Amino acid sequence: LMNDDIKLFMDIDREFHIAIAEATNNEVICEISKNLLDRADVHMWLRYKEDLGLWQKTLDAHRQILNAIRERDTQKAGFHAERHLARYV
């Protein structure tokens, strides 16, 4: 991956996570999410450079979360979100 590709992907990833946080209408969740994303930037940059498959895994996880949200299935959305985040913690 080119550095520009990783930067674009990380920007889109950030927007995805912020949009979900904002959908909670909870300012504390929004601030925590933004703070965690800021702190994870360098770490995630390196992970995406080292593991090209991680990009696709992230996209797949986001699709699963978004589909569950569209279905208004909170349990399913929570399950996929926890599984997604566990990959990075």
mmCIF file of N, CA and C in Angstrom:
data_model
loop_
_atom_site.group_PDB
_atom_site.id
_atom_site.type_symbol
_atom_site.label_atom_id
_atom_site.label_comp_id
_atom_site.label_asym_id
_atom_site.label_seq_id
_atom_site.Cartn_x
_atom_site.Cartn_y
_atom_site.Cartn_z
ATOM 1 N N LEU A 1 0.843 -1.198 0.000
ATOM 2 C CA LEU A 1 0.000 0.000 0.000
ATOM 3 C C LEU A 1 0.872 1.239 0.000
ATOM 4 N N MET A 2 0.416 2.230 -0.714
ATOM 5 C CA MET A 2 1.097 3.512 -0.714
ATOM 6 C C MET A 2 0.683 4.286 0.535
ATOM 7 N N ASN A 3 1.550 5.158 0.991
ATOM 8 C CA ASN A 3 1.247 5.950 2.180
ATOM 9 C C ASN A 3 -0.042 6.749 2.030
ATOM 10 N N ASP A 4 -0.282 7.276 0.812
ATOM 11 C CA ASP A 4 -1.510 8.041 0.573
ATOM 12 C C ASP A 4 -2.751 7.169 0.719
ATOM 13 N N ASP A 5 -2.647 5.907 0.290
ATOM 14 C CA ASP A 5 -3.764 4.973 0.415
ATOM 15 C C ASP A 5 -4.080 4.698 1.879
ATOM 16 N N ILE A 6 -3.036 4.499 2.671
ATOM 17 C CA ILE A 6 -3.239 4.228 4.098
ATOM 18 C C ILE A 6 -3.853 5.439 4.775
ATOM 19 N N LYS A 7 -3.361 6.623 4.437
ATOM 20 C CA LYS A 7 -3.893 7.865 5.033
ATOM 21 C C LYS A 7 -5.374 8.009 4.688
ATOM 22 N N LEU A 8 -5.743 7.794 3.439
ATOM 23 C CA LEU A 8 -7.143 7.887 3.026
ATOM 24 C C LEU A 8 -7.985 6.858 3.765
ATOM 25 N N PHE A 9 -7.507 5.629 3.832
ATOM 26 C CA PHE A 9 -8.244 4.577 4.519
ATOM 27 C C PHE A 9 -8.440 4.935 5.988
ATOM 28 N N MET A 10 -7.388 5.421 6.630
ATOM 29 C CA MET A 10 -7.492 5.773 8.046
ATOM 30 C C MET A 10 -8.442 6.944 8.267
ATOM 31 N N ASP A 11 -8.476 7.890 7.328
ATOM 32 C CA ASP A 11 -9.427 9.006 7.432
ATOM 33 C C ASP A 11 -10.866 8.498 7.345
ATOM 34 N N ILE A 12 -11.115 7.589 6.414
ATOM 35 C CA ILE A 12 -12.460 7.020 6.253
ATOM 36 C C ILE A 12 -12.824 6.174 7.474
ATOM 37 N N ASP A 13 -11.865 5.401 7.976
ATOM 38 C CA ASP A 13 -12.081 4.587 9.174
ATOM 39 C C ASP A 13 -12.461 5.485 10.351
ATOM 40 N N ARG A 14 -11.753 6.576 10.500
ATOM 41 C CA ARG A 14 -12.030 7.527 11.586
ATOM 42 C C ARG A 14 -13.454 8.076 11.454
ATOM 43 N N GLU A 15 -13.827 8.470 10.239
ATOM 44 C CA GLU A 15 -15.178 9.003 10.006
ATOM 45 C C GLU A 15 -16.244 7.980 10.373
ATOM 46 N N PHE A 16 -16.005 6.709 10.045
ATOM 47 C CA PHE A 16 -16.944 5.639 10.377
ATOM 48 C C PHE A 16 -17.145 5.556 11.891
ATOM 49 N N HIS A 17 -16.039 5.512 12.623
ATOM 50 C CA HIS A 17 -16.119 5.389 14.078
ATOM 51 C C HIS A 17 -16.740 6.624 14.728
ATOM 52 N N ILE A 18 -16.410 7.794 14.217
ATOM 53 C CA ILE A 18 -16.973 9.035 14.774
ATOM 54 C C ILE A 18 -18.478 9.088 14.491
ATOM 55 N N ALA A 19 -18.890 8.676 13.300
ATOM 56 C CA ALA A 19 -20.320 8.694 12.957
ATOM 57 C C ALA A 19 -21.115 7.798 13.895
ATOM 58 N N ILE A 20 -20.585 6.641 14.209
ATOM 59 C CA ILE A 20 -21.277 5.744 15.138
ATOM 60 C C ILE A 20 -21.313 6.363 16.533
ATOM 61 N N ALA A 21 -20.208 6.938 16.964
ATOM 62 C CA ALA A 21 -20.175 7.589 18.280
ATOM 63 C C ALA A 21 -21.186 8.734 18.332
ATOM 64 N N GLU A 22 -21.235 9.544 17.285
ATOM 65 C CA GLU A 22 -22.171 10.677 17.257
ATOM 66 C C GLU A 22 -23.625 10.214 17.238
ATOM 67 N N ALA A 23 -23.867 9.056 16.648
ATOM 68 C CA ALA A 23 -25.236 8.528 16.596
ATOM 69 C C ALA A 23 -25.767 8.186 17.986
ATOM 70 N N THR A 24 -24.880 8.036 18.950
ATOM 71 C CA THR A 24 -25.317 7.756 20.321
ATOM 72 C C THR A 24 -25.876 9.004 21.002
ATOM 73 N N ASN A 25 -25.586 10.170 20.416
ATOM 74 C CA ASN A 25 -25.974 11.456 21.026
ATOM 75 C C ASN A 25 -25.410 11.602 22.435
ATOM 76 N N ASN A 26 -24.265 11.005 22.656
ATOM 77 C CA ASN A 26 -23.612 11.042 23.963
ATOM 78 C C ASN A 26 -22.248 11.701 23.776
ATOM 79 N N GLU A 27 -22.121 12.923 24.289
ATOM 80 C CA GLU A 27 -20.891 13.693 24.100
ATOM 81 C C GLU A 27 -19.671 13.003 24.707
ATOM 82 N N VAL A 28 -19.860 12.317 25.820
ATOM 83 C CA VAL A 28 -18.740 11.610 26.462
ATOM 84 C C VAL A 28 -18.218 10.510 25.544
ATOM 85 N N ILE A 29 -19.123 9.742 24.958
ATOM 86 C CA ILE A 29 -18.717 8.676 24.021
ATOM 87 C C ILE A 29 -17.984 9.289 22.830
ATOM 88 N N CYS A 30 -18.481 10.401 22.334
ATOM 89 C CA CYS A 30 -17.835 11.071 21.191
ATOM 90 C C CYS A 30 -16.415 11.497 21.546
ATOM 91 N N GLU A 31 -16.247 12.112 22.690
ATOM 92 C CA GLU A 31 -14.922 12.578 23.098
ATOM 93 C C GLU A 31 -13.966 11.408 23.339
ATOM 94 N N ILE A 32 -14.447 10.370 23.987
ATOM 95 C CA ILE A 32 -13.607 9.184 24.229
ATOM 96 C C ILE A 32 -13.202 8.563 22.896
ATOM 97 N N SER A 33 -14.140 8.444 21.981
ATOM 98 C CA SER A 33 -13.847 7.852 20.670
ATOM 99 C C SER A 33 -12.798 8.660 19.932
ATOM 100 N N LYS A 34 -12.958 9.967 19.902
ATOM 101 C CA LYS A 34 -11.989 10.829 19.210
ATOM 102 C C LYS A 34 -10.611 10.717 19.864
ATOM 103 N N ASN A 35 -10.584 10.691 21.186
ATOM 104 C CA ASN A 35 -9.324 10.593 21.908
ATOM 105 C C ASN A 35 -8.612 9.275 21.599
ATOM 106 N N LEU A 36 -9.369 8.181 21.627
ATOM 107 C CA LEU A 36 -8.775 6.870 21.328
ATOM 108 C C LEU A 36 -8.267 6.807 19.891
ATOM 109 N N LEU A 37 -9.033 7.352 18.970
ATOM 110 C CA LEU A 37 -8.609 7.351 17.567
ATOM 111 C C LEU A 37 -7.340 8.174 17.382
ATOM 112 N N ASP A 38 -7.251 9.313 18.061
ATOM 113 C CA ASP A 38 -6.042 10.134 17.981
ATOM 114 C C ASP A 38 -4.832 9.371 18.488
ATOM 115 N N ARG A 39 -5.010 8.681 19.595
ATOM 116 C CA ARG A 39 -3.895 7.950 20.207
ATOM 117 C C ARG A 39 -3.481 6.730 19.379
ATOM 118 N N ALA A 40 -4.400 6.174 18.631
ATOM 119 C CA ALA A 40 -4.134 4.942 17.879
ATOM 120 C C ALA A 40 -3.536 5.190 16.498
ATOM 121 N N ASP A 41 -3.489 6.436 16.060
ATOM 122 C CA ASP A 41 -3.062 6.750 14.695
ATOM 123 C C ASP A 41 -1.746 6.090 14.278
ATOM 124 N N VAL A 42 -0.692 6.322 15.009
ATOM 125 C CA VAL A 42 0.621 5.797 14.632
ATOM 126 C C VAL A 42 0.621 4.271 14.682
ATOM 127 N N HIS A 43 0.029 3.727 15.743
ATOM 128 C CA HIS A 43 -0.049 2.273 15.883
ATOM 129 C C HIS A 43 -0.774 1.653 14.686
ATOM 130 N N MET A 44 -1.926 2.228 14.323
ATOM 131 C CA MET A 44 -2.714 1.662 13.225
ATOM 132 C C MET A 44 -1.999 1.845 11.890
ATOM 133 N N TRP A 45 -1.318 2.964 11.721
ATOM 134 C CA TRP A 45 -0.553 3.200 10.482
ATOM 135 C C TRP A 45 0.429 2.036 10.274
ATOM 136 N N LEU A 46 1.149 1.708 11.317
ATOM 137 C CA LEU A 46 2.125 0.620 11.222
ATOM 138 C C LEU A 46 1.453 -0.721 10.979
ATOM 139 N N ARG A 47 0.336 -0.965 11.648
ATOM 140 C CA ARG A 47 -0.374 -2.240 11.450
ATOM 141 C C ARG A 47 -0.844 -2.403 10.013
ATOM 142 N N TYR A 48 -1.378 -1.324 9.418
ATOM 143 C CA TYR A 48 -1.852 -1.404 8.033
ATOM 144 C C TYR A 48 -0.686 -1.565 7.055
ATOM 145 N N LYS A 49 0.463 -0.994 7.377
ATOM 146 C CA LYS A 49 1.642 -1.150 6.519
ATOM 147 C C LYS A 49 2.156 -2.592 6.564
ATOM 148 N N GLU A 50 2.106 -3.205 7.745
ATOM 149 C CA GLU A 50 2.658 -4.544 7.941
ATOM 150 C C GLU A 50 1.722 -5.660 7.485
ATOM 151 N N ASP A 51 0.431 -5.459 7.611
ATOM 152 C CA ASP A 51 -0.545 -6.528 7.356
ATOM 153 C C ASP A 51 -1.569 -6.050 6.326
ATOM 154 N N LEU A 52 -1.310 -6.365 5.074
ATOM 155 C CA LEU A 52 -2.199 -5.905 4.006
ATOM 156 C C LEU A 52 -3.604 -6.488 4.133
ATOM 157 N N GLY A 53 -3.727 -7.658 4.720
ATOM 158 C CA GLY A 53 -5.032 -8.277 4.904
ATOM 159 C C GLY A 53 -5.889 -7.572 5.942
ATOM 160 N N LEU A 54 -5.264 -6.806 6.815
ATOM 161 C CA LEU A 54 -6.002 -6.100 7.858
ATOM 162 C C LEU A 54 -6.964 -5.074 7.273
ATOM 163 N N TRP A 55 -6.581 -4.482 6.168
ATOM 164 C CA TRP A 55 -7.427 -3.506 5.493
ATOM 165 C C TRP A 55 -8.773 -4.151 5.136
ATOM 166 N N GLN A 56 -8.725 -5.322 4.511
ATOM 167 C CA GLN A 56 -9.955 -6.011 4.108
ATOM 168 C C GLN A 56 -10.747 -6.491 5.320
ATOM 169 N N LYS A 57 -10.057 -6.979 6.350
ATOM 170 C CA LYS A 57 -10.745 -7.415 7.564
ATOM 171 C C LYS A 57 -11.499 -6.251 8.205
ATOM 172 N N THR A 58 -10.889 -5.082 8.182
ATOM 173 C CA THR A 58 -11.529 -3.893 8.744
ATOM 174 C C THR A 58 -12.770 -3.529 7.941
ATOM 175 N N LEU A 59 -12.666 -3.536 6.630
ATOM 176 C CA LEU A 59 -13.822 -3.231 5.777
ATOM 177 C C LEU A 59 -14.954 -4.230 6.007
ATOM 178 N N ASP A 60 -14.606 -5.506 6.100
ATOM 179 C CA ASP A 60 -15.614 -6.538 6.346
ATOM 180 C C ASP A 60 -16.309 -6.315 7.689
ATOM 181 N N ALA A 61 -15.522 -6.002 8.709
ATOM 182 C CA ALA A 61 -16.096 -5.753 10.037
ATOM 183 C C ALA A 61 -17.022 -4.542 10.012
ATOM 184 N N HIS A 62 -16.607 -3.483 9.330
ATOM 185 C CA HIS A 62 -17.448 -2.290 9.234
ATOM 186 C C HIS A 62 -18.763 -2.600 8.523
ATOM 187 N N ARG A 63 -18.697 -3.408 7.481
ATOM 188 C CA ARG A 63 -19.925 -3.799 6.765
ATOM 189 C C ARG A 63 -20.870 -4.567 7.692
ATOM 190 N N GLN A 64 -20.313 -5.490 8.467
ATOM 191 C CA GLN A 64 -21.141 -6.276 9.386
ATOM 192 C C GLN A 64 -21.793 -5.375 10.442
ATOM 193 N N ILE A 65 -21.036 -4.455 10.977
ATOM 194 C CA ILE A 65 -21.576 -3.527 11.980
ATOM 195 C C ILE A 65 -22.661 -2.660 11.358
ATOM 196 N N LEU A 66 -22.381 -2.098 10.202
ATOM 197 C CA LEU A 66 -23.343 -1.221 9.530
ATOM 198 C C LEU A 66 -24.619 -1.974 9.161
ATOM 199 N N ASN A 67 -24.483 -3.189 8.675
ATOM 200 C CA ASN A 67 -25.668 -3.989 8.339
ATOM 201 C C ASN A 67 -26.521 -4.255 9.572
ATOM 202 N N ALA A 68 -25.883 -4.564 10.692
ATOM 203 C CA ALA A 68 -26.618 -4.813 11.934
ATOM 204 C C ALA A 68 -27.332 -3.540 12.398
ATOM 205 N N ILE A 69 -26.671 -2.406 12.243
ATOM 206 C CA ILE A 69 -27.307 -1.130 12.611
ATOM 207 C C ILE A 69 -28.516 -0.878 11.720
ATOM 208 N N ARG A 70 -28.366 -1.107 10.427
ATOM 209 C CA ARG A 70 -29.486 -0.921 9.484
ATOM 210 C C ARG A 70 -30.661 -1.839 9.833
ATOM 211 N N GLU A 71 -30.331 -3.045 10.310
ATOM 212 C CA GLU A 71 -31.368 -4.009 10.715
ATOM 213 C C GLU A 71 -31.930 -3.690 12.101
ATOM 214 N N ARG A 72 -31.343 -2.685 12.746
ATOM 215 C CA ARG A 72 -31.722 -2.283 14.109
ATOM 216 C C ARG A 72 -31.559 -3.437 15.103
ATOM 217 N N ASP A 73 -30.523 -4.237 14.851
ATOM 218 C CA ASP A 73 -30.214 -5.380 15.707
ATOM 219 C C ASP A 73 -29.043 -4.990 16.602
ATOM 220 N N THR A 74 -29.364 -4.493 17.791
ATOM 221 C CA THR A 74 -28.322 -3.982 18.686
ATOM 222 C C THR A 74 -27.393 -5.087 19.186
ATOM 223 N N GLN A 75 -27.934 -6.273 19.415
ATOM 224 C CA GLN A 75 -27.082 -7.374 19.879
ATOM 225 C C GLN A 75 -26.065 -7.757 18.806
ATOM 226 N N LYS A 76 -26.526 -7.856 17.589
ATOM 227 C CA LYS A 76 -25.653 -8.215 16.483
ATOM 228 C C LYS A 76 -24.611 -7.113 16.247
ATOM 229 N N ALA A 77 -25.039 -5.866 16.298
ATOM 230 C CA ALA A 77 -24.113 -4.744 16.114
ATOM 231 C C ALA A 77 -23.059 -4.747 17.218
ATOM 232 N N GLY A 78 -23.493 -4.965 18.442
ATOM 233 C CA GLY A 78 -22.559 -5.015 19.562
ATOM 234 C C GLY A 78 -21.571 -6.152 19.432
ATOM 235 N N PHE A 79 -22.064 -7.309 19.025
ATOM 236 C CA PHE A 79 -21.195 -8.469 18.831
ATOM 237 C C PHE A 79 -20.106 -8.164 17.803
ATOM 238 N N HIS A 80 -20.509 -7.638 16.645
ATOM 239 C CA HIS A 80 -19.544 -7.344 15.584
ATOM 240 C C HIS A 80 -18.601 -6.210 15.981
ATOM 241 N N ALA A 81 -19.109 -5.230 16.706
ATOM 242 C CA ALA A 81 -18.260 -4.120 17.150
ATOM 243 C C ALA A 81 -17.209 -4.613 18.145
ATOM 244 N N GLU A 82 -17.618 -5.445 19.086
ATOM 245 C CA GLU A 82 -16.665 -5.984 20.073
ATOM 246 C C GLU A 82 -15.601 -6.831 19.389
ATOM 247 N N ARG A 83 -16.030 -7.647 18.460
ATOM 248 C CA ARG A 83 -15.076 -8.510 17.736
ATOM 249 C C ARG A 83 -14.095 -7.658 16.918
ATOM 250 N N HIS A 84 -14.624 -6.603 16.313
ATOM 251 C CA HIS A 84 -13.791 -5.703 15.519
ATOM 252 C C HIS A 84 -12.756 -5.003 16.399
ATOM 253 N N LEU A 85 -13.205 -4.446 17.502
ATOM 254 C CA LEU A 85 -12.295 -3.705 18.375
ATOM 255 C C LEU A 85 -11.280 -4.605 19.057
ATOM 256 N N ALA A 86 -11.657 -5.837 19.343
ATOM 257 C CA ALA A 86 -10.751 -6.783 20.000
ATOM 258 C C ALA A 86 -9.525 -7.056 19.121
ATOM 259 N N ARG A 87 -9.670 -6.914 17.840
ATOM 260 C CA ARG A 87 -8.559 -7.155 16.921
ATOM 261 C C ARG A 87 -7.458 -6.106 17.107
ATOM 262 N N TYR A 88 -7.809 -4.946 17.643
ATOM 263 C CA TYR A 88 -6.867 -3.827 17.710
ATOM 264 C C TYR A 88 -6.396 -3.503 19.116
ATOM 265 N N VAL A 89 -7.006 -4.096 20.095
ATOM 266 C CA VAL A 89 -6.645 -3.762 21.471
ATOM 267 C C VAL A 89 -5.590 -4.720 21.999
#
